GROMACS .gro file of C-alpha atoms in nm:
model
  226
    1MET     CA    1  11.768  -1.442   0.952
    2SER     CA    2  11.634  -1.497   0.598
    3SER     CA    3  11.535  -1.265   0.356
    4PRO     CA    4  11.223  -1.128   0.310
    5ALA     CA    5  11.244  -1.316  -0.047
    6THR     CA    6  11.423  -1.622   0.048
    7ALA     CA    7  11.189  -1.584   0.390
    8SER     CA    8  10.803  -1.632   0.177
    9ARG     CA    9  10.906  -1.894  -0.057
   10ILE     CA   10  11.081  -2.098   0.314
   11LEU     CA   11  10.734  -2.004   0.455
   12SER     CA   12  10.557  -2.115   0.122
   13ARG     CA   13  10.691  -2.497   0.132
   14CYS     CA   14  10.583  -2.501   0.482
   15LEU     CA   15  10.219  -2.416   0.389
   16SER     CA   16  10.212  -2.651   0.114
   17THR     CA   17  10.314  -2.852   0.379
   18ALA     CA   18  10.190  -2.830   0.777
   19SER     CA   19   9.879  -3.087   0.681
   20SER     CA   20  10.167  -3.339   0.660
   21PRO     CA   21  10.274  -3.523   0.955
   22SER     CA   22  10.649  -3.430   0.889
   23GLY     CA   23  10.520  -3.038   0.808
   24LEU     CA   24  10.648  -2.738   1.003
   25GLN     CA   25  10.311  -2.620   1.119
   26PRO     CA   26  10.297  -2.231   1.156
   27TRP     CA   27  10.241  -2.001   1.394
   28LEU     CA   28  10.000  -1.668   1.415
   29PHE     CA   29  10.047  -1.372   1.611
   30ILE     CA   30   9.805  -1.139   1.633
   31GLY     CA   31   9.790  -0.791   1.798
   32LEU     CA   32   9.507  -0.637   1.903
   33GLY     CA   33   9.471  -0.260   1.802
   34ASN     CA   34   9.276   0.055   1.618
   35PRO     CA   35   9.455   0.075   1.280
   36GLY     CA   36   9.587   0.492   1.205
   37GLU     CA   37   9.912   0.766   1.372
   38LYS     CA   38   9.658   0.866   1.686
   39PHE     CA   39   9.616   0.546   1.809
   40LYS     CA   40   9.937   0.421   1.753
   41LEU     CA   41  10.118   0.506   2.142
   42THR     CA   42   9.757   0.510   2.321
   43ARG     CA   43   9.763   0.222   2.605
   44HIS     CA   44   9.446   0.033   2.347
   45ASN     CA   45   9.731  -0.028   2.101
   46VAL     CA   46   9.976  -0.222   2.251
   47GLY     CA   47   9.910  -0.508   2.081
   48PHE     CA   48   9.985  -0.375   1.764
   49ASN     CA   49  10.340  -0.173   1.974
   50SER     CA   50  10.401  -0.580   2.008
   51ILE     CA   51  10.352  -0.751   1.690
   52ASP     CA   52  10.569  -0.423   1.569
   53ALA     CA   53  10.853  -0.499   1.827
   54PHE     CA   54  10.914  -0.866   1.683
   55ALA     CA   55  10.796  -0.776   1.303
   56ARG     CA   56  11.170  -0.559   1.341
   57SER     CA   57  11.325  -0.752   1.600
   58GLU     CA   58  11.316  -0.985   1.322
   59GLY     CA   59  11.305  -0.792   0.996
   60ILE     CA   60  10.973  -0.925   0.874
   61PRO     CA   61  10.789  -0.635   0.699
   62MET     CA   62  10.436  -0.555   0.787
   63THR     CA   63  10.426  -0.431   0.403
   64THR     CA   64  10.111  -0.654   0.225
   65VAL     CA   65   9.744  -0.620   0.333
   66HIS     CA   66   9.562  -0.962   0.340
   67CYS     CA   67   9.277  -1.018   0.524
   68LYS     CA   68   9.171  -0.689   0.656
   69ALA     CA   69   9.495  -0.670   0.837
   70LEU     CA   70   9.857  -0.554   0.815
   71PHE     CA   71  10.009  -0.872   0.740
   72GLY     CA   72  10.366  -0.962   0.733
   73GLU     CA   73  10.562  -1.358   0.703
   74GLY     CA   74  10.943  -1.503   0.805
   75MET     CA   75  11.102  -1.794   0.957
   76VAL     CA   76  11.222  -1.778   1.291
   77GLY     CA   77  11.422  -2.016   1.451
   78GLY     CA   78  11.386  -2.242   1.156
   79ALA     CA   79  10.992  -2.240   1.194
   80PRO     CA   80  10.745  -2.082   0.973
   81VAL     CA   81  10.525  -1.720   1.140
   82LEU     CA   82  10.295  -1.540   1.039
   83LEU     CA   83  10.195  -1.077   1.171
   84ALA     CA   84   9.891  -1.030   1.171
   85LYS     CA   85   9.791  -0.676   1.302
   86PRO     CA   86   9.402  -0.612   1.222
   87GLN     CA   87   9.318  -0.309   1.019
   88THR     CA   88   8.897  -0.375   1.122
   89TYR     CA   89   8.951  -0.124   1.450
   90MET     CA   90   8.911  -0.357   1.771
   91ASN     CA   91   8.567  -0.375   1.819
   92LEU     CA   92   8.604  -0.618   1.515
   93SER     CA   93   8.880  -0.771   1.568
   94GLY     CA   94   8.703  -1.101   1.514
   95ASP     CA   95   8.634  -0.921   1.066
   96SER     CA   96   9.034  -1.061   1.054
   97THR     CA   97   9.143  -1.300   1.239
   98GLY     CA   98   8.820  -1.549   1.167
   99PRO     CA   99   8.953  -1.558   0.742
  100LEU     CA  100   9.354  -1.581   0.883
  101ALA     CA  101   9.263  -1.910   1.102
  102ALA     CA  102   9.052  -2.006   0.822
  103TYR     CA  103   9.289  -1.902   0.519
  104TYR     CA  104   9.657  -2.112   0.617
  105LYS     CA  105   9.380  -2.426   0.779
  106LEU     CA  106   9.543  -2.358   1.191
  107PRO     CA  107   9.419  -2.509   1.430
  108LEU     CA  108   9.324  -2.262   1.730
  109ASN     CA  109   9.648  -2.363   1.971
  110ARG     CA  110   9.878  -2.253   1.712
  111VAL     CA  111   9.732  -1.923   1.734
  112LEU     CA  112   9.839  -1.606   1.976
  113VAL     CA  113   9.669  -1.350   2.006
  114MET     CA  114   9.820  -0.980   2.137
  115TYR     CA  115   9.567  -0.750   2.430
  116ASP     CA  116   9.545  -0.489   2.656
  117ASP     CA  117   9.480  -0.592   3.008
  118MET     CA  118   9.370  -0.373   3.210
  119ASP     CA  119   9.399  -0.635   3.540
  120LEU     CA  120   9.782  -0.699   3.547
  121PRO     CA  121   9.942  -0.431   3.670
  122CYS     CA  122  10.103  -0.175   3.389
  123GLY     CA  123  10.386  -0.398   3.190
  124VAL     CA  124  10.351  -0.688   3.311
  125LEU     CA  125  10.263  -1.000   3.093
  126ARG     CA  126  10.101  -1.334   3.116
  127LEU     CA  127  10.103  -1.601   2.917
  128GLN     CA  128   9.727  -1.858   2.830
  129PRO     CA  129   9.735  -2.149   2.602
  130LYS     CA  130   9.337  -2.021   2.649
  131GLY     CA  131   8.999  -1.854   2.868
  132GLY     CA  132   8.778  -1.635   2.825
  133HIS     CA  133   8.758  -1.220   2.682
  134ALA     CA  134   8.724  -1.078   3.054
  135ARG     CA  135   8.530  -0.783   2.856
  136HIS     CA  136   8.730  -0.734   2.663
  137ASN     CA  137   8.597  -0.635   2.314
  138GLY     CA  138   8.861  -0.680   2.093
  139LEU     CA  139   8.885  -1.047   2.167
  140LYS     CA  140   8.452  -1.086   2.227
  141ASN     CA  141   8.462  -1.018   1.840
  142VAL     CA  142   8.774  -1.269   1.775
  143ILE     CA  143   8.580  -1.555   1.932
  144TYR     CA  144   8.287  -1.475   1.817
  145HIS     CA  145   8.456  -1.542   1.501
  146PHE     CA  146   8.607  -1.834   1.597
  147ARG     CA  147   8.282  -1.978   1.629
  148GLY     CA  148   8.311  -1.957   1.995
  149ASN     CA  149   8.612  -2.165   2.002
  150LYS     CA  150   8.884  -2.023   2.367
  151GLU     CA  151   9.091  -2.268   2.221
  152PHE     CA  152   9.361  -2.074   2.141
  153GLY     CA  153   9.692  -1.898   2.361
  154ARG     CA  154   9.690  -1.516   2.437
  155LEU     CA  155   9.923  -1.277   2.635
  156ARG     CA  156   9.830  -0.989   2.744
  157ILE     CA  157   9.953  -0.720   2.837
  158GLY     CA  158   9.946  -0.514   3.133
  159ILE     CA  159   9.830  -0.216   3.086
  160GLY     CA  160   9.662  -0.100   3.418
  161ARG     CA  161   9.333   0.017   3.654
  162PRO     CA  162   9.274   0.382   3.539
  163PRO     CA  163   9.299   0.648   3.822
  164GLY     CA  164   9.034   0.806   4.024
  165GLN     CA  165   8.657   0.757   3.856
  166MET     CA  166   8.857   0.767   3.519
  167ASP     CA  167   8.617   0.643   3.247
  168PRO     CA  168   8.837   0.296   3.162
  169LYS     CA  169   8.790   0.374   2.808
  170ALA     CA  170   8.909   0.720   2.829
  171PHE     CA  171   9.204   0.592   2.977
  172LEU     CA  172   9.259   0.306   2.668
  173LEU     CA  173   9.240   0.587   2.439
  174GLN     CA  174   9.566   0.829   2.604
  175PRO     CA  175   9.847   0.743   2.545
  176PHE     CA  176  10.135   0.624   2.877
  177ASN     CA  177  10.328   0.868   3.194
  178LYS     CA  178  10.628   0.867   3.135
  179THR     CA  179  10.664   0.620   3.386
  180ALA     CA  180  10.419   0.407   3.211
  181ARG     CA  181  10.558   0.418   2.908
  182GLU     CA  182  10.907   0.311   3.066
  183LYS     CA  183  10.772  -0.022   3.169
  184ILE     CA  184  10.526  -0.121   2.844
  185ASP     CA  185  10.851  -0.070   2.690
  186SER     CA  186  11.048  -0.277   2.853
  187ALA     CA  187  10.812  -0.520   2.858
  188LEU     CA  188  10.754  -0.507   2.425
  189GLU     CA  189  11.121  -0.572   2.472
  190GLU     CA  190  10.980  -0.891   2.735
  191SER     CA  191  10.777  -0.971   2.463
  192THR     CA  192  10.925  -0.991   2.181
  193ASP     CA  193  11.121  -1.330   2.353
  194ILE     CA  194  10.826  -1.479   2.529
  195LEU     CA  195  10.702  -1.503   2.108
  196ARG     CA  196  11.067  -1.640   2.037
  197THR     CA  197  11.019  -1.953   2.323
  198ILE     CA  198  10.725  -1.959   2.255
  199ILE     CA  199  10.752  -2.101   1.828
  200SER     CA  200  11.135  -2.313   1.993
  201GLU     CA  201  10.985  -2.416   2.247
  202GLY     CA  202  10.612  -2.451   2.292
  203LEU     CA  203  10.394  -2.163   2.413
  204THR     CA  204  10.279  -2.418   2.730
  205GLU     CA  205  10.679  -2.464   2.759
  206ALA     CA  206  10.707  -2.089   2.775
  207ALA     CA  207  10.377  -2.025   2.976
  208ARG     CA  208  10.639  -2.216   3.262
  209LEU     CA  209  10.932  -2.062   3.260
  210TYR     CA  210  10.752  -1.656   3.192
  211ASN     CA  211  10.473  -1.611   3.327
  212THR     CA  212  10.582  -1.723   3.730
  213GLU     CA  213  10.888  -1.413   3.672
  214GLN     CA  214  10.631  -1.187   3.554
  215LYS     CA  215  10.371  -1.242   3.809
  216TYR     CA  216  10.642  -1.051   4.124
  217LYS     CA  217  10.841  -0.873   3.893
  218HIS     CA  218  10.643  -0.525   3.940
  219LEU     CA  219  10.678  -0.553   4.325
  220ARG     CA  220  10.919  -0.330   4.376
  221VAL     CA  221  11.215  -0.501   4.595
  222ASP     CA  222  11.129  -0.238   4.901
  223SER     CA  223  10.859  -0.285   4.977
  224LEU     CA  224  10.918  -0.653   5.010
  225SER     CA  225  11.153  -0.514   5.370
  226LEU     CA  226  11.065  -0.621   5.642
   0.00000   0.00000   0.00000
């Protein structure tokens, strides 16, 4: 792992040559969430949590403000990586993500957005190379600021559905209970491995390796017994 200063110098060189055939084009990993302590551990902020987990694991400081986002940069496995947590509040995430991708002149197939997903069981991850917004307002705004282009990667982080008749908006802004928090913390560790695999093997291969395993991991062994 390079020191932050060394990594920044290397990254600058990579960015300056990214458009050349031999250049190393960076990955831009973006986690969606809401800024502020009161939202830090809520279900809606698992995208932020995923970026934080990866930044800690790779020693990348998230201390810069750039394009309305908390921002970090470094080298992972010899490849340049950009990390961002938009500070615009969830529903205006595109105000940050659009300018970031434009600033670094990145094709959208080098962008990955991480966010909470009620359509997946709690703690289950799903990696996709493209898709719609599935009624997620933060992702909807990101697509809008990408001029309607949906051809960017996304890591969906399952948070499960609200119980009973609970308002989904209230559910999103509540913290996890103890059992769910344990599942999410485990998923965040797995997400760091997924991001490393994307960097080393590409998004398509990472999805092939992880998605089937993730699909069934929430099932208990006793629920499969005859």
